[in-house]
PDB file of C-alpha atoms in Angstrom:
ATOM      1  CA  UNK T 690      89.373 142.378  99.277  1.00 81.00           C
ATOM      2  CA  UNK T 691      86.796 144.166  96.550  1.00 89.00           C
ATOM      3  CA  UNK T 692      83.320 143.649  96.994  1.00 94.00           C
ATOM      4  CA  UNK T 693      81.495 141.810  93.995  1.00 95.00           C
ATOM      5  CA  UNK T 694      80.139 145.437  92.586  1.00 96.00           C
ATOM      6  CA  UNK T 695      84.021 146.931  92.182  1.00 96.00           C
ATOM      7  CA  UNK T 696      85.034 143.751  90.437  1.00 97.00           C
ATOM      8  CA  UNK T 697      82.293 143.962  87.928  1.00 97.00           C
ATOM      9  CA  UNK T 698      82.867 147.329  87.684  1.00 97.00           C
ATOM     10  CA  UNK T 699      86.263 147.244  86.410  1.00 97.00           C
ATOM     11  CA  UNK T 700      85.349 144.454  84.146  1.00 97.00           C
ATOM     12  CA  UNK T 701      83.114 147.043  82.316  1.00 97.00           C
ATOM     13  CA  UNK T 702      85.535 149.453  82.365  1.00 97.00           C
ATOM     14  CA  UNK T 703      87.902 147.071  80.581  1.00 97.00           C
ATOM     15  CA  UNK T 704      85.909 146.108  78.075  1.00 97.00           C
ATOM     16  CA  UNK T 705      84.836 149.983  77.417  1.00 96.00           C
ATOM     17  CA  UNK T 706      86.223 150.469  73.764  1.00 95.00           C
ATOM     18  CA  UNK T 707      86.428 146.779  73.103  1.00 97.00           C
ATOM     19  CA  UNK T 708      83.358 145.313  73.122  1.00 97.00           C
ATOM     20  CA  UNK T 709      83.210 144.135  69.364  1.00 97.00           C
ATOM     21  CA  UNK T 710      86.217 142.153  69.135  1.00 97.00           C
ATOM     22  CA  UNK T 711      85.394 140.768  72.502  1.00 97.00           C
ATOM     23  CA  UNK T 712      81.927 139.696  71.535  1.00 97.00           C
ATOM     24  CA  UNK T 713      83.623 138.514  68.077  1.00 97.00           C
ATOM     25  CA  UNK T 714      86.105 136.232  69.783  1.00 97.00           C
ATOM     26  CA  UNK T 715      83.032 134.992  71.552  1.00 97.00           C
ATOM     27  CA  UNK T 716      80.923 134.290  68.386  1.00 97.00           C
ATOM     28  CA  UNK T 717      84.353 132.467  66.785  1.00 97.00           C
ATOM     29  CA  UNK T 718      84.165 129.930  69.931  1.00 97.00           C
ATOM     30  CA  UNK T 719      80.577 129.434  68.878  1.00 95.00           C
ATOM     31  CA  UNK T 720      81.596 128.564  65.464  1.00 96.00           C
ATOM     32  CA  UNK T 721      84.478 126.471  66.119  1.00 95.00           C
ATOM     33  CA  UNK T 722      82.386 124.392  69.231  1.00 92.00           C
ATOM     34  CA  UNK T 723      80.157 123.927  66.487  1.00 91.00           C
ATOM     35  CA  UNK T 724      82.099 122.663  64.090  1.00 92.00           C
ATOM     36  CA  UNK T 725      83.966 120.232  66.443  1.00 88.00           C
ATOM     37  CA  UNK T 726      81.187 118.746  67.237  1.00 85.00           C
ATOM     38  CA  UNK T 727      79.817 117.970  63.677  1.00 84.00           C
ATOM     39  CA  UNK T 728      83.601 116.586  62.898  1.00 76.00           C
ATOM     40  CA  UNK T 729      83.785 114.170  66.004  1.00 67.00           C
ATOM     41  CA  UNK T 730      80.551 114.085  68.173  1.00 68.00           C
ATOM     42  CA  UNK T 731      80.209 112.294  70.370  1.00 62.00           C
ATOM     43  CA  UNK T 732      77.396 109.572  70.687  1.00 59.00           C
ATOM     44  CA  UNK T 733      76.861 106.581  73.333  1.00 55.00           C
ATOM     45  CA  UNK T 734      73.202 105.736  73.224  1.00 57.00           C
ATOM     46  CA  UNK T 735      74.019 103.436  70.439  1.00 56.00           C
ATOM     47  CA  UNK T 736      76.338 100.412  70.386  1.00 60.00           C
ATOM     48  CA  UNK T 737      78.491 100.296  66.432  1.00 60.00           C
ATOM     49  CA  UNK T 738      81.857 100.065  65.080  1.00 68.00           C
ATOM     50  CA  UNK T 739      81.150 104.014  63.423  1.00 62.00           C
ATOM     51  CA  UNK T 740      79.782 105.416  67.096  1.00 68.00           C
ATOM     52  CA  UNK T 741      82.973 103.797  69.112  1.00 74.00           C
ATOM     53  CA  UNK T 742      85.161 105.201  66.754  1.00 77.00           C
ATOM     54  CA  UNK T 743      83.358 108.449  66.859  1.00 74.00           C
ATOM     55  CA  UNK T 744      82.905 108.888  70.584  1.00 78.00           C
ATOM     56  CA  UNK T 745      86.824 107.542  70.977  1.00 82.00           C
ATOM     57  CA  UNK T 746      87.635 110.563  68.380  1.00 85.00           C
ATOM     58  CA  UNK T 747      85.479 113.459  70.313  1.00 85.00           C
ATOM     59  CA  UNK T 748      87.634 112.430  73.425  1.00 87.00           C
ATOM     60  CA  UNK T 749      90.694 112.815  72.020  1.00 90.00           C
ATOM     61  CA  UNK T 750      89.542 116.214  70.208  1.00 90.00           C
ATOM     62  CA  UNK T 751      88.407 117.293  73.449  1.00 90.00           C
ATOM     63  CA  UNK T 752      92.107 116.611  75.221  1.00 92.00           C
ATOM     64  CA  UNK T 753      93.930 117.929  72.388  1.00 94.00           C
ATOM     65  CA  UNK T 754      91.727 120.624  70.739  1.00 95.00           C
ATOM     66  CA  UNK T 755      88.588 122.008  72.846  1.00 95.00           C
ATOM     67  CA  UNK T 756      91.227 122.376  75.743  1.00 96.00           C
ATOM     68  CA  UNK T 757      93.359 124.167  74.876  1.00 97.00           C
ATOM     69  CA  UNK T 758      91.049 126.078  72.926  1.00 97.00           C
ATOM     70  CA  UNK T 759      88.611 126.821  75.901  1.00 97.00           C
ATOM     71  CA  UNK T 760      91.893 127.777  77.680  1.00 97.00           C
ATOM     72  CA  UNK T 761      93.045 130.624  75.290  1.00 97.00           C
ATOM     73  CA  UNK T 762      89.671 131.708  75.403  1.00 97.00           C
ATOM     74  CA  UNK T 763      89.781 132.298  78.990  1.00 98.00           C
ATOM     75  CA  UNK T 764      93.182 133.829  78.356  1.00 98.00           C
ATOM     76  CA  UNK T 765      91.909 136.425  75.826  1.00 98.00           C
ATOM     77  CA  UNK T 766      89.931 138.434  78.465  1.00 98.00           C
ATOM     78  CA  UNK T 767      92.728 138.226  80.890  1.00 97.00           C
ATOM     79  CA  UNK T 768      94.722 140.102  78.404  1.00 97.00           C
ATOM     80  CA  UNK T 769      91.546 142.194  77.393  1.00 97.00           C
ATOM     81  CA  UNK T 770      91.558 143.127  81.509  1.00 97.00           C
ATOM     82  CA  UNK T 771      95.366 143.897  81.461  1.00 96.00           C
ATOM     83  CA  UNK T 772      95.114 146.420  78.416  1.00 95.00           C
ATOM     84  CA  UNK T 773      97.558 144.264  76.274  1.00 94.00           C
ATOM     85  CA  UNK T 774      96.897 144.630  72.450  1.00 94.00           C
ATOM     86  CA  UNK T 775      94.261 142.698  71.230  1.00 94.00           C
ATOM     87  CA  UNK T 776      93.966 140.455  68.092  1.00 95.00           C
ATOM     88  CA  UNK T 777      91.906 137.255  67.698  1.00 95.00           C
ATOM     89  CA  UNK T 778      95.192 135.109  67.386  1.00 94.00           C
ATOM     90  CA  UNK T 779      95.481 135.379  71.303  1.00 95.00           C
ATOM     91  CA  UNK T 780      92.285 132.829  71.444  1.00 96.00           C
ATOM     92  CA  UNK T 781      94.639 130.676  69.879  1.00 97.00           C
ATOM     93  CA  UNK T 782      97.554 131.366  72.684  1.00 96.00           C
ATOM     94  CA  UNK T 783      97.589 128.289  74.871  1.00 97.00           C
ATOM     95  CA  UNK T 784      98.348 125.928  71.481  1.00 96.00           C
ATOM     96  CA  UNK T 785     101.882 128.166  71.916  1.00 94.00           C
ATOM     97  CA  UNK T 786     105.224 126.429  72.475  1.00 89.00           C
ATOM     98  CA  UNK T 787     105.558 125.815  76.284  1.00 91.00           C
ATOM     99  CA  UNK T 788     102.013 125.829  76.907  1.00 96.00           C
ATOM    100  CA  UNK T 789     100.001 123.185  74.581  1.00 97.00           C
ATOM    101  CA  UNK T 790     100.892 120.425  76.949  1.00 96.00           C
ATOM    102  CA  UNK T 791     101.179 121.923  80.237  1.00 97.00           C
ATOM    103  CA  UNK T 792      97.706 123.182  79.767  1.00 97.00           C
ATOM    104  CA  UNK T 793      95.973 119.569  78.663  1.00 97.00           C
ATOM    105  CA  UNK T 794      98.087 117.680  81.533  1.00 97.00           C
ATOM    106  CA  UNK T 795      97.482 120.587  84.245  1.00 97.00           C
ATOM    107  CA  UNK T 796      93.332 119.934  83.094  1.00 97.00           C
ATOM    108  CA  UNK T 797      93.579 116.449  83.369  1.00 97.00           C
ATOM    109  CA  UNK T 798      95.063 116.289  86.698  1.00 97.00           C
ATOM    110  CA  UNK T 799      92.455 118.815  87.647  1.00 97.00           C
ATOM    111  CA  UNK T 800      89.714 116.745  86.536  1.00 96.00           C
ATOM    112  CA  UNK T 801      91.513 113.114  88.441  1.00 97.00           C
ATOM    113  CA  UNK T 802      91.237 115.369  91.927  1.00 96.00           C
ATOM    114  CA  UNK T 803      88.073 116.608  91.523  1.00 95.00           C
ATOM    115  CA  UNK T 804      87.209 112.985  90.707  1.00 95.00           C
ATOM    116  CA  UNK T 805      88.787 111.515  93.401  1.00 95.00           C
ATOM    117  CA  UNK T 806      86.820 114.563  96.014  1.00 93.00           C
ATOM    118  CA  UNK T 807      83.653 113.026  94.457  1.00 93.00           C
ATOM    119  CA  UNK T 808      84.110 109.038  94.794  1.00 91.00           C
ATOM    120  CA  UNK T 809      82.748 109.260  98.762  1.00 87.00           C
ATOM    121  CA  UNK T 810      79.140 110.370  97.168  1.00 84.00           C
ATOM    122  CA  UNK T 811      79.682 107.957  94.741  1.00 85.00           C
ATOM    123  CA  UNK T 812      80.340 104.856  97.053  1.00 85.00           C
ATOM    124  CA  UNK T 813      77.792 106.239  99.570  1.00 80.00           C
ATOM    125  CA  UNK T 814      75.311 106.888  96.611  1.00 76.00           C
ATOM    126  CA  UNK T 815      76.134 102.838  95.678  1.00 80.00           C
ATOM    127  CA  UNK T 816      75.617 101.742  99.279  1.00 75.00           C
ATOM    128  CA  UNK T 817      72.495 103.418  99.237  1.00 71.00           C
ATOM    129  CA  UNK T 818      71.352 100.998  95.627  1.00 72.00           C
ATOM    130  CA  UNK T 819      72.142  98.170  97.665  1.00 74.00           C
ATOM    131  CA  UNK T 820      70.667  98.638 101.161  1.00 67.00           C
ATOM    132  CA  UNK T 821      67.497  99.799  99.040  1.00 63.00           C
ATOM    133  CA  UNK T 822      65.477 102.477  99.961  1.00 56.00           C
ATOM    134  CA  UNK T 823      62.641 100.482 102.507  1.00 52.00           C
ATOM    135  CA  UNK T 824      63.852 101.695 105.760  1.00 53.00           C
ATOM    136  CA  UNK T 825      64.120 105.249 107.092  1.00 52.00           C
ATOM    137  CA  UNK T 826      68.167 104.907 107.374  1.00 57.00           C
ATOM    138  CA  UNK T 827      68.272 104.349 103.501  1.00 57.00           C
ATOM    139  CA  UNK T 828      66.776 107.909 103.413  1.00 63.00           C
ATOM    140  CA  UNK T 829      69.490 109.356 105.449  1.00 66.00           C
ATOM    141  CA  UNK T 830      72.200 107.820 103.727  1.00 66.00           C
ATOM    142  CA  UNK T 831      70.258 109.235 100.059  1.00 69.00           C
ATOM    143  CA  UNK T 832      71.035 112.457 102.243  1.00 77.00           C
ATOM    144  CA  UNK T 833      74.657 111.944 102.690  1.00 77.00           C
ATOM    145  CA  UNK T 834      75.971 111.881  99.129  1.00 76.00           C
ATOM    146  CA  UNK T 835      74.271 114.466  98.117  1.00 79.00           C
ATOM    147  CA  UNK T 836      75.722 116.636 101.274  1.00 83.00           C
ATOM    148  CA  UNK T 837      79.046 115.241 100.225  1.00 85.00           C
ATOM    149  CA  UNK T 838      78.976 116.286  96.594  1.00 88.00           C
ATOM    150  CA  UNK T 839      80.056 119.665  98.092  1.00 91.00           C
ATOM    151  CA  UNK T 840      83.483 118.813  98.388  1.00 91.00           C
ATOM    152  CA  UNK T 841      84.176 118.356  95.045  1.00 93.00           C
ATOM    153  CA  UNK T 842      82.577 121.270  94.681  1.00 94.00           C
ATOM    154  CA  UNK T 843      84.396 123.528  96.665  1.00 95.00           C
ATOM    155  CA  UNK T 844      87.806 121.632  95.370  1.00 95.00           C
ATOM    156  CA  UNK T 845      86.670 122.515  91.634  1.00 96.00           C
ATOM    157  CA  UNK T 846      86.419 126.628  92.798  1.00 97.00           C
ATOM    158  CA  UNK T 847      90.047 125.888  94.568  1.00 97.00           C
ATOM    159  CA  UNK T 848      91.320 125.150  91.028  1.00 97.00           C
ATOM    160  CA  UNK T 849      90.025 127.508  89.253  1.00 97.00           C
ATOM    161  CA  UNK T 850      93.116 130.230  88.910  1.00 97.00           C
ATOM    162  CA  UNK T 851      95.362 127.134  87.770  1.00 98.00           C
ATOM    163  CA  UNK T 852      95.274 128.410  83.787  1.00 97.00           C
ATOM    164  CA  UNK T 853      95.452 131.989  84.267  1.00 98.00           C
ATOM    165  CA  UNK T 854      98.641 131.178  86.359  1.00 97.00           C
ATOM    166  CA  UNK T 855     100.240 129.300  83.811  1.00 97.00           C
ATOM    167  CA  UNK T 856      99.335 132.311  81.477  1.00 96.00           C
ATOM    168  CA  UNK T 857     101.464 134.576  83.906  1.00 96.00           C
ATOM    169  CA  UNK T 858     103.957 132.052  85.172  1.00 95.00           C
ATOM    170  CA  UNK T 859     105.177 130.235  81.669  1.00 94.00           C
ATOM    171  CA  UNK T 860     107.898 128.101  83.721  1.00 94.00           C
ATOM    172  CA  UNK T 861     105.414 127.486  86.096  1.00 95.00           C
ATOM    173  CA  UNK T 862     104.845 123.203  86.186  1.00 96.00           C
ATOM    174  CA  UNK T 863     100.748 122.083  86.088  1.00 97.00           C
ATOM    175  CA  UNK T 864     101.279 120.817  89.577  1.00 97.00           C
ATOM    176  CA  UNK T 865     102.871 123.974  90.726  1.00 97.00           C
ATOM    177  CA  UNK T 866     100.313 125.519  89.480  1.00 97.00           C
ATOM    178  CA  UNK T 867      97.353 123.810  90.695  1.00 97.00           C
ATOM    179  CA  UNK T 868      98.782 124.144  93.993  1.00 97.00           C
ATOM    180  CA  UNK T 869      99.333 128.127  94.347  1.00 97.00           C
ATOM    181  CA  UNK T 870      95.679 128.381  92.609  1.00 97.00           C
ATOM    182  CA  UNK T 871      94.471 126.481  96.178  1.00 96.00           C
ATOM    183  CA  UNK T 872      96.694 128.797  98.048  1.00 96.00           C
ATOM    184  CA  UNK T 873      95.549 131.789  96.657  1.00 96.00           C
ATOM    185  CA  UNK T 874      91.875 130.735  96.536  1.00 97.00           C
ATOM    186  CA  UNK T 875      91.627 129.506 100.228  1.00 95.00           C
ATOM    187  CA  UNK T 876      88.918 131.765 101.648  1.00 94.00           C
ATOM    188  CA  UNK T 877      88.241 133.286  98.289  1.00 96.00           C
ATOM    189  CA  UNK T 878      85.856 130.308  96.607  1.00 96.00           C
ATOM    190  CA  UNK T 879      82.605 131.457  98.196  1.00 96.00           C
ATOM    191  CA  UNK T 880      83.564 135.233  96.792  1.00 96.00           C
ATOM    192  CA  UNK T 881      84.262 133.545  93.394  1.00 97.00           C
ATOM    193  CA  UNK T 882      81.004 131.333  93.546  1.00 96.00           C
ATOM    194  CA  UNK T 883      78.753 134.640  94.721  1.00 96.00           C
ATOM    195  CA  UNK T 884      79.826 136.813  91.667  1.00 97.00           C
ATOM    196  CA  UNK T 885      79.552 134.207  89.471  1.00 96.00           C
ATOM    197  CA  UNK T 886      76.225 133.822  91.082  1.00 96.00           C
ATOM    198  CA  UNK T 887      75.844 137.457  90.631  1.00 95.00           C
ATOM    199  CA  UNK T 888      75.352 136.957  86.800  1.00 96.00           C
ATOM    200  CA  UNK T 889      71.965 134.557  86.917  1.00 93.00           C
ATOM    201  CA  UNK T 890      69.743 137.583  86.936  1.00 92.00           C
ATOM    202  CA  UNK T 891      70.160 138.359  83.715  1.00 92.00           C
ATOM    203  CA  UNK T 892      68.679 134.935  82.463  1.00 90.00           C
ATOM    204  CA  UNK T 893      65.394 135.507  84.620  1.00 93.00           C
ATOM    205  CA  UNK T 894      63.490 137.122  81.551  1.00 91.00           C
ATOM    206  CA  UNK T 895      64.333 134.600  78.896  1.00 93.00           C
ATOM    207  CA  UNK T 896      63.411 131.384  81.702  1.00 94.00           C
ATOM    208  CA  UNK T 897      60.560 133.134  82.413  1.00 94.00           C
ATOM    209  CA  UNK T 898      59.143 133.934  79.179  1.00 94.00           C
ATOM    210  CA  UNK T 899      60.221 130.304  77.957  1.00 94.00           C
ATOM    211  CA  UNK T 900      58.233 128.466  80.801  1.00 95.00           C
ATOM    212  CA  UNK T 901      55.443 130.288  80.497  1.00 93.00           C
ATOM    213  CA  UNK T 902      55.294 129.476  76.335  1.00 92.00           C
ATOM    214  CA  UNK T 903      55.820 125.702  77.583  1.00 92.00           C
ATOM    215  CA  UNK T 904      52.641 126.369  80.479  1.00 92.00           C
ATOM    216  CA  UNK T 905      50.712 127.625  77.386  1.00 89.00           C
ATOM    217  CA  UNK T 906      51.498 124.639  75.006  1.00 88.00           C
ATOM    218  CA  UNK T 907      50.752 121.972  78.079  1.00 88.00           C
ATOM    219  CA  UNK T 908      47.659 123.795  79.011  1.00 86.00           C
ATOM    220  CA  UNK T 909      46.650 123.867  74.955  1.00 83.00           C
ATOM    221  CA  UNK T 910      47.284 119.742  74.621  1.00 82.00           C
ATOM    222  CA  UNK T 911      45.206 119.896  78.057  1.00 83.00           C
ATOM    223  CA  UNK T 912      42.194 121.654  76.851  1.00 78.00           C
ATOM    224  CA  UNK T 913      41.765 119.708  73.484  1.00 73.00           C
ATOM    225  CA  UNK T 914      44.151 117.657  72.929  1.00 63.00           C
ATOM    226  CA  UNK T 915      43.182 116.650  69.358  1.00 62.00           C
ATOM    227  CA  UNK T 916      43.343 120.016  67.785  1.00 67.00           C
ATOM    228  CA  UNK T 917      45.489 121.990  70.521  1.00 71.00           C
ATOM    229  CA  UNK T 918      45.036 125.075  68.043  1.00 73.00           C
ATOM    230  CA  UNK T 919      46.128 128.835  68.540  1.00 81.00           C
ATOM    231  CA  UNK T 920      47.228 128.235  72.261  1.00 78.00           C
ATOM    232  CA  UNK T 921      50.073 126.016  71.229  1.00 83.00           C
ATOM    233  CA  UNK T 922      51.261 128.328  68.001  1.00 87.00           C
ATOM    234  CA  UNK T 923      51.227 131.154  70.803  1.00 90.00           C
ATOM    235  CA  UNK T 924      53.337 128.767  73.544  1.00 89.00           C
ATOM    236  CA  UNK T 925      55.639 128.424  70.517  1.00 92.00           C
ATOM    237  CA  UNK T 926      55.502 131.597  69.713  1.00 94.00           C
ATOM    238  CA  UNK T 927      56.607 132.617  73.481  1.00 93.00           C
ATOM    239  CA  UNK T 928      59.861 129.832  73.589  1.00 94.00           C
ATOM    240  CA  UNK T 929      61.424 131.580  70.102  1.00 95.00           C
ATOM    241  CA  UNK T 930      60.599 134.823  72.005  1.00 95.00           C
ATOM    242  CA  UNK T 931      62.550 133.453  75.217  1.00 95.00           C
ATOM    243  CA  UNK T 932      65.026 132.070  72.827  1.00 95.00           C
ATOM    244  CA  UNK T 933      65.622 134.899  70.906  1.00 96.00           C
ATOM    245  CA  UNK T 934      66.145 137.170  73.891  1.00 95.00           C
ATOM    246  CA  UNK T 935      68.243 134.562  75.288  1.00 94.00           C
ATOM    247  CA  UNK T 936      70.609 134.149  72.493  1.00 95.00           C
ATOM    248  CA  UNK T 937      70.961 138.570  72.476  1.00 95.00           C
ATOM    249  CA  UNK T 938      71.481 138.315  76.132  1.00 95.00           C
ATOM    250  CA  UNK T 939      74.559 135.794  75.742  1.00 96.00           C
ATOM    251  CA  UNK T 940      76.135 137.668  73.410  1.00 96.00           C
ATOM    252  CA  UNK T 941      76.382 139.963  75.614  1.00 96.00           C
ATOM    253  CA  UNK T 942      76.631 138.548  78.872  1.00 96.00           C
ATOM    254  CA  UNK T 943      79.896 135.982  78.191  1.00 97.00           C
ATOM    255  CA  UNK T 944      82.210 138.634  77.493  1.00 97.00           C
ATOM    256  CA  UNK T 945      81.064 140.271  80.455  1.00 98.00           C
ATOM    257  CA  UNK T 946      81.593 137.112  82.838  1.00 98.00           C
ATOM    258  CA  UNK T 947      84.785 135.853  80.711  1.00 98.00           C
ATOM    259  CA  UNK T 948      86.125 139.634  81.757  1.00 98.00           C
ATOM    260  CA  UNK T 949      84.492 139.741  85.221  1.00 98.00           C
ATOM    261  CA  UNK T 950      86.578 135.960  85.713  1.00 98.00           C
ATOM    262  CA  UNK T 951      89.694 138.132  85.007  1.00 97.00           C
ATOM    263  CA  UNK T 952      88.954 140.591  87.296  1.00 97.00           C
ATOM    264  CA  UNK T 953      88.507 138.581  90.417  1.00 98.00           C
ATOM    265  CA  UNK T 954      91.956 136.716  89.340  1.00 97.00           C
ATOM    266  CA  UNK T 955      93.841 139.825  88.835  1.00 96.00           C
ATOM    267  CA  UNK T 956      92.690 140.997  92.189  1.00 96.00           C
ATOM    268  CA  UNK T 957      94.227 138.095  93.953  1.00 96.00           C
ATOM    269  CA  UNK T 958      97.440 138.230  91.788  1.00 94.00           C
ATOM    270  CA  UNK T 959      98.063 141.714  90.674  1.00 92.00           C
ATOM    271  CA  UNK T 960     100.083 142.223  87.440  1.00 82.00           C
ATOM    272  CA  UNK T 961     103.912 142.652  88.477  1.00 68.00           C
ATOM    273  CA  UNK T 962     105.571 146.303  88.691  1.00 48.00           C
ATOM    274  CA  UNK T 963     108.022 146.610  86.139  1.00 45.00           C
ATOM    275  CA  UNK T 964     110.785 148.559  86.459  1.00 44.00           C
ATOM    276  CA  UNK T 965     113.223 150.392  83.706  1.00 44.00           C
ATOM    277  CA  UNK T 966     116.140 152.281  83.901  1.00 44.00           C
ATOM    278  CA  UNK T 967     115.592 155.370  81.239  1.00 44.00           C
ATOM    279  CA  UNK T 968     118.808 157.061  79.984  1.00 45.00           C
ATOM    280  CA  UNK T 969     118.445 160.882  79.709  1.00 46.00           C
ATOM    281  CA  UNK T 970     120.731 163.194  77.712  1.00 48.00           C
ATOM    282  CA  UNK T 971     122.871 164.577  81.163  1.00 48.00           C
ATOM    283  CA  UNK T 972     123.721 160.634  81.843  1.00 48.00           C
ATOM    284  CA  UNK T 973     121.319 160.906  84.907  1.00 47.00           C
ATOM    285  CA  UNK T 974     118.732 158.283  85.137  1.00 45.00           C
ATOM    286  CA  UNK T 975     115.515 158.122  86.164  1.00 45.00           C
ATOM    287  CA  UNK T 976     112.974 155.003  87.007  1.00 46.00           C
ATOM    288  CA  UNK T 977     110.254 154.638  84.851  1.00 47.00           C
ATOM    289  CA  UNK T 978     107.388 152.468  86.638  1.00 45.00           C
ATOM    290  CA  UNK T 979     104.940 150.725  84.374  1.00 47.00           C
ATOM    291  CA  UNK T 980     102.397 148.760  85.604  1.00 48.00           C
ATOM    292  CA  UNK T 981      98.682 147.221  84.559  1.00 45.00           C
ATOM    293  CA  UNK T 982      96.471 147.517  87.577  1.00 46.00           C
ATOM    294  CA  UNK T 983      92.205 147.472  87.321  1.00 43.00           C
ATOM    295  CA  UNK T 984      93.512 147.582  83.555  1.00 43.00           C
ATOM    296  CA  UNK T 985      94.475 150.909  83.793  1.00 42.00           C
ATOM    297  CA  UNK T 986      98.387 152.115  82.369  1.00 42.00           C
ATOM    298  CA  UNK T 987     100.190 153.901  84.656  1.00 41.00           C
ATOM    299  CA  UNK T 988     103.607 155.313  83.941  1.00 38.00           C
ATOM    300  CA  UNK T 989     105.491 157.708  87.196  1.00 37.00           C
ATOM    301  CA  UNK T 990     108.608 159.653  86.287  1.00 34.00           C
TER     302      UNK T 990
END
């Protein structure tokens, strides 16, 4: 199995060359997350006719738009990885014939068994509200669900290759799919979780610089908190800064992980060897082996 470093490093070298249309794509699911939200967002801190119907809308343009949507996302740096042509329309792939409602059932039975992995914390958080929290048991049991919400956990990283298998497998059912991403992810979930993990250092300046603009604002309010003056412009000052730097730092960073995502998948299902038979001009033949591996072409005469 690569180590975390190789799998990032061939992530890199995929998106070498095709960094603008990758950060693009990225931008244009900024925008259109944006803009889904102003049509149909979703609000239940107040009770109203206009909210319900709201809220009932965002659902169903979550199912049958942000799905599907966030899918082909995902599925754009898979095909960025395998050196396949490139155009924004492949954002747009899983809304395809064959895969529109494969995708939005294979999520939602996703989401019912990671639900169903999480109901023991839930009942155990429950018995926990009702036993109250007086005796020193209580505390052990507050320790329990909170152990427990590992499962689902781990279950969630288990289902992780489910899309990019549909991608590769179009006559491949949800179900089927869901189960060959928990085959091929048994012993594989911590790797998955530790690169993804790998990817947090980046965000160390920007969390940094923002908490200590919020230490200088508190400590301003502190001081005088009638006229909290030049140390709170400076605190606010500090959280654009961290803001700012954050905002450059995603820009670049998602492509990277999107990629990086692609990477680790391909390198538990390579892409298939095709094989051609190539007429030459004495009626002899010869194989002609094309195949996409660490997104590099490869072609052996």
């Amino acid at each position: 199995m690569k180590n975390i470093s190789l799998i990032k490093n061939e992530a890199r070298a995929a998106l070498k060359g095709h960094w603008g249309i990758a950060i693009g794509v990225f931008l244009l699911m900024l925008v259109i997350n944006g803009a889904l939200n102003m049509v149909a967002p979703f609000d239940a801190t107040t009770e109203s006719t206009g909210n319900t119907i709201l809220s009932f809308m965002s659902v169903l343009v979550t199912i049958f738009v942000s799905i599907p949507l966030t899918t082909g996302f995902q599925w754009f740096y898979l095909s960025l990885f395998d050196g396949e042509s490139l155009s924004v329309k492949k954002m747009f792939s899983a809304f395809g014939k064959g895969f529109y409602l494969k995708v939005i059932w294979a999520n939602i039975l996703v989401g019912i068994m990671v639900f169903i992995w999480t109901l023991p914390a839930v009942l155990i958080g429950i018995l926990v509200v009702i036993l109250g929290m007086t005796e020193v048991m209580s505390l052990w049991l507050l320790i329990i669900p909170i152990i427990l919400l590992i499962l689902p956990i781990m279950k969630a990283y288990s289902y992780t290759q489910t899309f990019f298998l549909i991608k590769d497998n179009p006559t491949l059912s949800a179900w089927d799919a869901i189960k060959t991403s928990k085959e091929i992810m048994s012993g594989k979930r911590m790797k998955l979780f530790l690169t993804e993990l790998s990817f947090i250092g980046w965000m160390i300046l920007p969390l940094v610089i923002g908490l200590y603009g919020g230490w200088l604002i508190l400590r301003a309010f502190i001081e005088n908190s009638a006229n909290p003056g030049i140390g709170l412009g400076i605190g606010i000052l500090f959280i654009g800064l961290a803001f700012f730097i954050g905002m450059i730092v995603c820009i670049y960073l998602a492509p990277y992980y999107q990629t990086t995502v692609a990477s680790f998948y391909r390198m538990l299902q390579p892409k298939e060897v095709i094989v051609e038979e190539v007429i030459v001009e004495d009626d002899s033949y010869v194989e002609e082996v094309s195949t996409l591996d660490n997104n590099t072409d490869e072609t052996h005469r």
